[in-house]
Amino acid sequence: MKYCAACKRVFFTEDDRCECGKRFKKKLAYDEPVELARTTGERRFDFEKCLAGAEIPYSLIDGSGYSASVGRIGGDIVLLVPLGFLKKGIDALEGSGLSERPDWYGKLELPDEPVWEEMSPGKRTAVRALSIFVFLVLIYLCVAGVDWIAGLFARLAA
């Protein structure tokens, strides 16, 4: 099994590269996001209800666009699940009649009972605080850099 981080899909091929041209990842982690299914906006809630009922963590990538004259333009919605939950997600969608089992299902070498752990509140707070600090440092460096460049121009003009 090979995983493309750009496409967020698994492949069972002998090639070194994905269809998109990127190299496959060498190390797989069970928390990597993988495309489970593509659907339209109308069926989105059926898929979400199915995954929530099966207690499968998921996220969405909305491929729809927006036009000033028309408004929202429909497009595909991609459902992503962690790699460890791919088999369980396929089983849940097949059980509810939303999709069929792919040909490569038997080749999946994943745990039968995957585990998903949310980030602890303490770790989440630490990551937020560190992100804010790094953001403020970057702003300071930009302002200081512009100030320094302006000082150089002022010296050259004098």
Coordinates of N, CA, C and O in Angstrom, one line a residue:
M1 N 0.8 -1.2 0.0 CA 0.0 0.0 0.0 C 0.9 1.2 0.0 O 1.8 1.3 0.8
K2 N 0.6 2.2 -0.9 CA 1.3 3.4 -1.0 C 0.4 4.6 -0.8 O -0.8 4.5 -1.2
Y3 N 0.9 5.7 -0.2 CA 0.1 6.8 0.1 C 0.6 8.1 -0.5 O 1.8 8.3 -0.4
C4 N -0.2 8.9 -1.2 CA 0.2 10.1 -1.7 C -0.4 11.2 -0.8 O -1.6 11.4 -0.7
A5 N 0.5 12.0 -0.3 CA 0.1 13.1 0.6 C -0.6 14.3 -0.1 O -1.4 15.0 0.5
A6 N -0.2 14.4 -1.4 CA -0.8 15.5 -2.2 C -2.3 15.2 -2.5 O -3.2 16.0 -2.4
C7 N -2.5 14.0 -3.0 CA -3.9 13.5 -3.4 C -4.7 13.0 -2.3 O -5.9 13.0 -2.3
K8 N -4.0 12.6 -1.2 CA -4.6 12.1 0.0 C -5.4 10.8 -0.4 O -6.5 10.6 0.0
R9 N -4.7 9.9 -1.1 CA -5.3 8.7 -1.6 C -4.3 7.5 -1.4 O -3.1 7.8 -1.4
V10 N -4.8 6.3 -1.3 CA -3.9 5.1 -1.2 C -3.9 4.5 -2.6 O -4.9 4.5 -3.3
F11 N -2.8 3.9 -2.9 CA -2.6 3.2 -4.2 C -2.0 1.8 -4.0 O -1.2 1.7 -3.0
F12 N -2.2 0.9 -4.9 CA -1.6 -0.4 -4.9 C -0.9 -0.6 -6.2 O -1.5 -1.2 -7.1
T13 N 0.2 0.0 -6.4 CA 0.9 0.0 -7.7 C 2.4 -0.2 -7.4 O 2.9 0.0 -6.3
E14 N 3.1 -0.5 -8.4 CA 4.6 -0.7 -8.3 C 5.4 0.6 -8.6 O 6.6 0.6 -8.5
D15 N 4.7 1.6 -9.1 CA 5.3 2.9 -9.4 C 5.9 3.6 -8.2 O 5.5 3.3 -7.1
D16 N 6.9 4.5 -8.5 CA 7.4 5.3 -7.4 C 6.6 6.6 -7.2 O 6.8 7.2 -6.1
R17 N 5.9 7.0 -8.2 CA 5.2 8.2 -8.1 C 3.7 8.0 -8.3 O 3.2 7.1 -8.9
C18 N 2.9 9.0 -7.8 CA 1.5 9.0 -7.9 C 1.1 9.5 -9.3 O 1.9 10.0 -10.0
E19 N -0.2 9.4 -9.6 CA -0.7 9.9 -10.8 C -0.5 11.4 -11.0 O -0.4 12.0 -12.1
C20 N -0.4 12.1 -9.8 CA -0.2 13.6 -9.8 C 1.2 14.0 -10.0 O 1.5 15.1 -10.2
G21 N 2.1 13.0 -10.0 CA 3.6 13.3 -10.2 C 4.4 13.3 -8.9 O 5.6 13.3 -9.0
K22 N 3.7 13.4 -7.8 CA 4.5 13.4 -6.5 C 4.9 12.0 -6.1 O 4.3 11.0 -6.5
R23 N 6.0 12.0 -5.3 CA 6.4 10.7 -4.8 C 5.5 10.2 -3.6 O 5.0 11.0 -2.9
F24 N 5.4 8.9 -3.5 CA 4.6 8.3 -2.4 C 5.4 8.5 -1.1 O 6.7 8.5 -1.1
K25 N 4.7 8.6 0.0 CA 5.3 8.7 1.3 C 6.0 7.4 1.6 O 5.4 6.3 1.4
K26 N 7.1 7.4 2.3 CA 7.8 6.2 2.6 C 7.3 5.6 3.9 O 7.1 4.4 4.1
K27 N 7.0 6.5 4.9 CA 6.5 6.0 6.2 C 5.0 6.4 6.3 O 4.6 7.5 6.0
L28 N 4.2 5.5 6.7 CA 2.8 5.7 6.8 C 2.4 5.8 8.3 O 2.9 5.0 9.1
A29 N 1.6 6.8 8.6 CA 1.1 7.0 10.0 C -0.4 6.8 9.9 O -1.0 7.2 8.9
Y30 N -1.0 6.1 10.9 CA -2.4 5.8 10.8 C -3.3 7.1 11.0 O -4.5 7.0 10.9
D31 N -2.7 8.2 11.3 CA -3.5 9.4 11.4 C -3.4 10.3 10.2 O -4.0 11.4 10.2
E32 N -2.8 9.8 9.1 CA -2.8 10.6 7.8 C -4.2 10.7 7.2 O -4.9 9.7 7.2
P33 N -4.6 11.8 6.7 CA -5.9 11.9 6.1 C -5.9 11.2 4.8 O -5.1 11.4 3.9
V34 N -7.0 10.4 4.5 CA -7.1 9.7 3.3 C -8.5 9.9 2.8 O -9.5 10.0 3.5
E35 N -8.6 10.0 1.4 CA -9.9 10.2 0.8 C -10.7 8.9 0.9 O -10.3 7.9 0.5
L36 N -11.9 9.1 1.5 CA -12.8 7.9 1.7 C -13.8 7.9 0.5 O -14.1 6.9 -0.1
A37 N -14.4 9.1 0.2 CA -15.4 9.2 -0.8 C -15.5 10.6 -1.3 O -15.1 11.5 -0.6
R38 N -16.1 10.7 -2.5 CA -16.4 12.0 -3.1 C -17.9 12.0 -3.3 O -18.5 11.0 -3.7
T39 N -18.5 13.1 -3.0 CA -20.0 13.2 -3.1 C -20.4 14.6 -3.5 O -19.5 15.5 -3.5
T40 N -21.6 14.8 -3.8 CA -22.2 16.1 -4.1 C -22.8 16.7 -2.9 O -22.9 16.1 -1.8
G41 N -23.1 18.0 -3.0 CA -23.7 18.7 -1.8 C -24.9 18.1 -1.2 O -25.2 18.1 0.0
E42 N -25.8 17.5 -2.1 CA -27.0 17.0 -1.7 C -26.9 15.7 -0.8 O -27.6 15.5 0.2
R43 N -25.9 14.9 -1.1 CA -25.7 13.6 -0.4 C -24.7 13.8 0.8 O -24.5 12.8 1.5
R44 N -24.1 14.9 0.9 CA -23.1 15.2 1.9 C -23.6 14.8 3.3 O -22.9 14.1 4.1
F45 N -24.8 15.2 3.7 CA -25.3 15.0 5.0 C -25.6 13.5 5.3 O -25.4 13.0 6.4
D46 N -25.9 12.7 4.3 CA -26.1 11.3 4.4 C -24.7 10.6 4.8 O -24.7 9.8 5.7
F47 N -23.7 11.0 4.1 CA -22.3 10.5 4.4 C -21.9 10.9 5.8 O -21.4 10.1 6.6
E48 N -22.1 12.2 6.2 CA -21.7 12.6 7.5 C -22.5 11.9 8.6 O -21.9 11.5 9.6
K49 N -23.8 11.7 8.4 CA -24.6 11.0 9.4 C -24.1 9.6 9.6 O -24.0 9.0 10.7
C50 N -23.7 8.9 8.4 CA -23.2 7.5 8.5 C -21.9 7.5 9.3 O -21.7 6.6 10.1
L51 N -21.0 8.4 9.0 CA -19.7 8.3 9.6 C -19.8 8.7 11.1 O -19.1 8.1 11.9
A52 N -20.7 9.6 11.4 CA -20.8 10.0 12.8 C -21.5 8.9 13.6 O -21.1 8.6 14.7
G53 N -22.4 8.2 13.0 CA -23.1 7.0 13.6 C -22.1 5.9 13.9 O -22.2 5.2 14.9
A54 N -21.1 5.7 13.0 CA -20.1 4.7 13.2 C -18.9 5.1 14.0 O -18.0 4.4 14.2
E55 N -19.0 6.4 14.6 CA -17.9 7.0 15.4 C -16.6 7.0 14.7 O -15.6 6.6 15.2
I56 N -16.6 7.5 13.4 CA -15.4 7.6 12.6 C -15.1 9.1 12.5 O -15.9 9.8 12.0
P57 N -13.9 9.5 12.9 CA -13.5 10.9 12.8 C -13.3 11.2 11.3 O -12.8 10.4 10.5
Y58 N -13.8 12.4 10.9 CA -13.7 12.7 9.4 C -13.6 14.2 9.3 O -13.8 15.0 10.2
S59 N -13.2 14.6 8.1 CA -13.1 16.1 7.8 C -13.6 16.2 6.3 O -13.6 15.2 5.6
L60 N -13.9 17.4 5.9 CA -14.4 17.6 4.6 C -13.6 18.6 3.8 O -13.0 19.6 4.5
I61 N -13.4 18.4 2.5 CA -12.8 19.4 1.7 C -13.9 19.8 0.7 O -14.4 18.9 -0.1
D62 N -14.4 21.0 0.7 CA -15.5 21.5 -0.1 C -14.9 22.0 -1.4 O -14.2 23.0 -1.4
G63 N -15.2 21.4 -2.5 CA -14.6 21.8 -3.8 C -15.5 22.8 -4.6 O -15.2 23.1 -5.7
S64 N -16.6 23.2 -3.9 CA -17.5 24.1 -4.6 C -16.8 25.5 -4.7 O -16.0 25.9 -3.8
G65 N -17.3 26.3 -5.6 CA -16.7 27.6 -5.8 C -17.8 28.7 -5.6 O -18.9 28.4 -5.1
Y66 N -17.4 29.9 -5.8 CA -18.4 31.0 -5.6 C -18.2 32.0 -6.8 O -17.1 32.3 -7.2
S67 N -19.3 32.5 -7.3 CA -19.3 33.5 -8.4 C -20.1 34.6 -7.9 O -21.2 34.5 -7.4
A68 N -19.6 35.9 -8.2 CA -20.3 37.1 -7.8 C -21.7 37.2 -8.4 O -22.6 37.6 -7.8
S69 N -21.8 36.7 -9.7 CA -23.1 36.9 -10.4 C -24.0 35.7 -10.1 O -25.2 35.9 -10.1
V70 N -23.5 34.5 -9.9 CA -24.4 33.4 -9.7 C -24.5 33.0 -8.2 O -25.6 32.5 -7.8
G71 N -23.5 33.2 -7.5 CA -23.5 32.7 -6.1 C -22.7 31.5 -6.0 O -21.7 31.3 -6.7
R72 N -23.1 30.6 -5.1 CA -22.4 29.4 -4.8 C -22.5 28.4 -6.0 O -23.6 28.1 -6.5
I73 N -21.4 27.9 -6.5 CA -21.4 27.0 -7.6 C -21.0 25.6 -7.0 O -20.1 25.4 -6.3
G74 N -21.9 24.6 -7.3 CA -21.7 23.3 -6.8 C -20.5 22.6 -7.2 O -20.0 22.9 -8.3
G75 N -20.0 21.7 -6.4 CA -18.8 21.0 -6.7 C -18.7 19.8 -5.8 O -19.6 19.5 -5.0
D76 N -17.7 18.9 -6.1 CA -17.5 17.7 -5.2 C -17.1 18.1 -3.8 O -16.4 19.0 -3.6
I77 N -17.5 17.2 -2.9 CA -17.1 17.3 -1.5 C -16.3 16.0 -1.3 O -16.8 14.9 -1.5
V78 N -15.1 16.2 -0.7 CA -14.3 15.0 -0.5 C -14.3 14.8 1.0 O -14.1 15.6 1.9
L79 N -14.6 13.5 1.4 CA -14.6 13.1 2.8 C -13.3 12.4 3.1 O -12.9 11.5 2.4
L80 N -12.6 12.9 4.1 CA -11.3 12.4 4.5 C -11.5 11.7 5.9 O -12.2 12.3 6.8
V81 N -10.8 10.6 6.0 CA -10.8 9.9 7.3 C -9.3 9.6 7.6 O -8.5 9.5 6.7
P82 N -8.9 9.4 8.9 CA -7.6 8.9 9.2 C -7.3 7.6 8.5 O -8.2 6.8 8.4
L83 N -6.1 7.3 8.1 CA -5.8 6.1 7.4 C -6.2 4.9 8.2 O -6.7 3.9 7.6
G84 N -6.0 4.9 9.5 CA -6.4 3.8 10.3 C -7.8 3.4 10.3 O -8.2 2.3 10.5
F85 N -8.7 4.4 9.9 CA -10.1 4.2 9.9 C -10.7 4.0 8.5 O -11.9 3.9 8.3
L86 N -9.8 3.8 7.5 CA -10.2 3.7 6.1 C -11.1 2.4 5.9 O -12.2 2.5 5.3
K87 N -10.6 1.3 6.4 CA -11.4 0.0 6.3 C -12.8 0.2 7.0 O -13.8 -0.2 6.5
K88 N -12.8 0.7 8.2 CA -14.0 0.9 9.0 C -14.9 1.8 8.3 O -16.2 1.6 8.2
G89 N -14.4 2.9 7.6 CA -15.2 3.8 6.9 C -15.8 3.2 5.7 O -17.0 3.4 5.4
I90 N -15.1 2.4 4.9 CA -15.6 1.7 3.8 C -16.7 0.8 4.2 O -17.8 0.7 3.5
D91 N -16.5 0.0 5.3 CA -17.5 -0.9 5.8 C -18.8 -0.1 6.2 O -19.9 -0.6 5.9
A92 N -18.7 1.0 6.8 CA -19.8 1.8 7.2 C -20.6 2.3 6.0 O -21.8 2.2 6.0
L93 N -19.9 2.8 5.0 CA -20.6 3.4 3.9 C -21.3 2.3 3.1 O -22.3 2.4 2.5
E94 N -20.6 1.1 3.0 CA -21.2 0.0 2.3 C -22.4 -0.5 3.0 O -23.4 -0.9 2.4
G95 N -22.3 -0.6 4.3 CA -23.5 -1.1 5.1 C -24.7 -0.2 5.0 O -25.8 -0.7 5.1
S96 N -24.5 1.1 4.8 CA -25.6 2.0 4.7 C -26.0 2.2 3.2 O -27.0 3.0 2.9
G97 N -25.4 1.5 2.3 CA -25.7 1.6 0.9 C -25.3 2.9 0.2 O -25.8 3.2 -0.9
L98 N -24.3 3.6 0.7 CA -23.9 4.9 0.1 C -22.8 4.7 -0.9 O -22.6 5.5 -1.7
S99 N -22.0 3.6 -0.8 CA -21.0 3.3 -1.8 C -20.7 1.8 -1.8 O -21.2 1.1 -0.9
E100 N -19.9 1.4 -2.8 CA -19.6 0.0 -2.9 C -18.2 -0.2 -2.4 O -17.4 0.7 -2.4
R101 N -17.8 -1.5 -2.1 CA -16.5 -1.8 -1.7 C -15.6 -1.8 -2.9 O -15.8 -2.4 -3.9
P102 N -14.4 -1.1 -2.7 CA -13.5 -1.0 -3.9 C -12.7 -2.3 -4.1 O -12.7 -3.2 -3.2
D103 N -12.2 -2.5 -5.3 CA -11.5 -3.7 -5.6 C -10.3 -4.0 -4.7 O -10.0 -5.1 -4.4
W104 N -9.6 -2.9 -4.3 CA -8.4 -3.1 -3.5 C -8.7 -3.2 -2.0 O -7.7 -3.2 -1.2
Y105 N -9.9 -3.4 -1.6 CA -10.2 -3.5 -0.2 C -9.5 -4.6 0.5 O -9.0 -4.5 1.7
G106 N -9.4 -5.7 -0.1 CA -8.7 -6.9 0.5 C -7.2 -6.7 0.7 O -6.6 -7.4 1.5
K107 N -6.6 -5.7 0.0 CA -5.2 -5.5 0.1 C -4.8 -4.6 1.3 O -3.7 -4.4 1.6
L108 N -5.8 -4.0 1.9 CA -5.6 -3.0 3.0 C -5.0 -3.8 4.2 O -5.6 -4.8 4.7
E109 N -3.9 -3.3 4.7 CA -3.3 -3.9 5.9 C -3.4 -2.9 7.1 O -2.5 -2.2 7.4
L110 N -4.6 -2.8 7.6 CA -4.9 -1.8 8.7 C -5.4 -2.5 9.9 O -6.0 -3.6 9.8
P111 N -5.3 -1.9 11.1 CA -5.8 -2.5 12.3 C -7.4 -2.6 12.2 O -8.0 -1.8 11.6
D112 N -7.9 -3.7 12.8 CA -9.3 -3.9 12.8 C -10.0 -2.9 13.7 O -11.1 -2.5 13.4
E113 N -9.4 -2.5 14.8 CA -10.0 -1.6 15.8 C -9.1 -0.4 15.9 O -8.3 -0.3 16.9
P114 N -9.1 0.6 15.0 CA -8.2 1.7 15.1 C -8.6 2.6 16.3 O -9.8 2.6 16.8
V115 N -7.6 3.4 16.8 CA -7.9 4.2 17.9 C -7.6 5.7 17.5 O -6.6 6.0 16.9
W116 N -8.5 6.6 17.9 CA -8.3 8.0 17.6 C -8.3 8.7 18.9 O -9.2 8.6 19.7
E117 N -7.3 9.5 19.1 CA -7.1 10.3 20.3 C -7.1 11.8 20.0 O -6.4 12.2 19.1
E118 N -8.0 12.5 20.6 CA -8.1 14.0 20.4 C -6.9 14.6 21.2 O -6.4 14.0 22.1
M119 N -6.5 15.8 20.8 CA -5.4 16.5 21.4 C -5.9 16.9 22.8 O -7.0 17.4 23.0
S120 N -5.1 16.7 23.8 CA -5.5 17.0 25.2 C -5.7 18.6 25.3 O -5.0 19.3 24.6
P121 N -6.5 19.0 26.2 CA -6.7 20.5 26.4 C -5.5 21.2 26.7 O -5.2 22.3 26.2
G122 N -4.6 20.6 27.5 CA -3.4 21.3 27.9 C -2.4 21.5 26.7 O -1.8 22.5 26.5
K123 N -2.3 20.4 25.9 CA -1.5 20.5 24.7 C -2.1 21.5 23.7 O -1.4 22.2 23.0
R124 N -3.4 21.5 23.5 CA -4.1 22.4 22.6 C -3.8 23.9 23.0 O -3.5 24.7 22.2
T125 N -3.9 24.1 24.3 CA -3.6 25.5 24.9 C -2.1 25.9 24.6 O -1.8 27.0 24.2
A126 N -1.2 24.9 24.8 CA 0.2 25.2 24.6 C 0.5 25.5 23.1 O 1.3 26.4 22.8
V127 N -0.1 24.7 22.2 CA 0.0 25.0 20.8 C -0.5 26.3 20.4 O 0.1 27.1 19.6
R128 N -1.7 26.7 20.9 CA -2.2 28.0 20.6 C -1.3 29.1 21.1 O -1.1 30.1 20.4
A129 N -0.8 29.0 22.4 CA 0.1 30.0 22.9 C 1.3 30.1 22.1 O 1.8 31.2 21.8
L130 N 1.9 29.0 21.7 CA 3.2 29.0 20.9 C 2.9 29.7 19.5 O 3.7 30.4 19.0
S131 N 1.7 29.3 19.0 CA 1.4 29.9 17.7 C 1.3 31.4 17.7 O 1.7 32.2 16.9
I132 N 0.6 31.9 18.8 CA 0.4 33.4 19.0 C 1.8 34.0 19.1 O 2.1 35.1 18.5
F133 N 2.7 33.4 19.9 CA 4.0 34.0 20.2 C 4.8 34.0 18.9 O 5.4 35.0 18.6
V134 N 4.8 33.0 18.1 CA 5.5 32.9 16.8 C 5.0 34.0 15.9 O 5.7 34.7 15.2
F135 N 3.7 34.1 15.8 CA 3.0 35.1 15.0 C 3.5 36.5 15.4 O 3.8 37.3 14.5
L136 N 3.5 36.8 16.7 CA 4.0 38.1 17.1 C 5.4 38.4 16.8 O 5.8 39.5 16.4
V137 N 6.3 37.4 16.9 CA 7.7 37.5 16.6 C 7.8 37.8 15.1 O 8.6 38.6 14.7
L138 N 7.0 37.1 14.2 CA 7.1 37.4 12.8 C 6.7 38.8 12.5 O 7.3 39.4 11.6
I139 N 5.6 39.3 13.1 CA 5.2 40.7 12.9 C 6.3 41.6 13.3 O 6.6 42.6 12.6
Y140 N 6.9 41.4 14.5 CA 8.0 42.2 14.9 C 9.2 42.2 13.9 O 9.7 43.3 13.6
L141 N 9.5 41.0 13.4 CA 10.6 41.0 12.5 C 10.3 41.7 11.2 O 11.2 42.3 10.6
C142 N 9.1 41.6 10.7 CA 8.7 42.4 9.5 C 8.8 43.9 9.7 O 9.3 44.6 8.9
V143 N 8.3 44.3 10.8 CA 8.3 45.8 11.1 C 9.7 46.2 11.3 O 10.1 47.3 10.8
A144 N 10.5 45.5 12.0 CA 11.9 45.9 12.3 C 12.7 45.8 10.9 O 13.5 46.7 10.7
G145 N 12.4 44.9 10.1 CA 13.1 44.8 8.8 C 12.7 46.0 7.9 O 13.6 46.5 7.2
V146 N 11.5 46.3 7.9 CA 11.1 47.5 7.1 C 11.7 48.8 7.6 O 12.2 49.6 6.9
D147 N 11.7 48.9 8.9 CA 12.4 50.0 9.6 C 13.9 50.1 9.2 O 14.4 51.2 8.9
W148 N 14.5 49.0 9.2 CA 16.0 49.0 8.9 C 16.2 49.4 7.5 O 17.1 50.1 7.2
I149 N 15.4 48.8 6.6 CA 15.5 49.2 5.1 C 15.2 50.7 4.9 O 15.9 51.3 4.2
A150 N 14.2 51.2 5.6 CA 13.9 52.6 5.5 C 15.1 53.5 6.0 O 15.4 54.5 5.4
G151 N 15.7 53.0 7.1 CA 16.9 53.7 7.6 C 18.1 53.7 6.6 O 18.8 54.7 6.4
L152 N 18.2 52.6 5.9 CA 19.3 52.5 4.8 C 19.0 53.6 3.7 O 19.9 54.2 3.3
F153 N 17.8 53.6 3.3 CA 17.4 54.6 2.2 C 17.6 56.0 2.7 O 18.0 56.9 2.0
A154 N 17.3 56.3 4.0 CA 17.4 57.6 4.5 C 18.9 58.0 4.6 O 19.2 59.2 4.3
R155 N 19.8 57.1 4.9 CA 21.2 57.4 5.0 C 21.8 57.6 3.5 O 22.6 58.4 3.3
L156 N 21.3 56.8 2.6 CA 21.7 57.0 1.2 C 21.2 58.3 0.6 O 21.9 58.9 -0.2
A157 N 20.1 58.7 1.0 CA 19.5 60.0 0.5 C 20.2 61.2 1.1 O 20.2 62.3 0.5
A158 N 20.7 61.1 2.3 CA 21.3 62.2 3.0 C 22.8 62.5 2.5 O 23.4 62.1 1.8

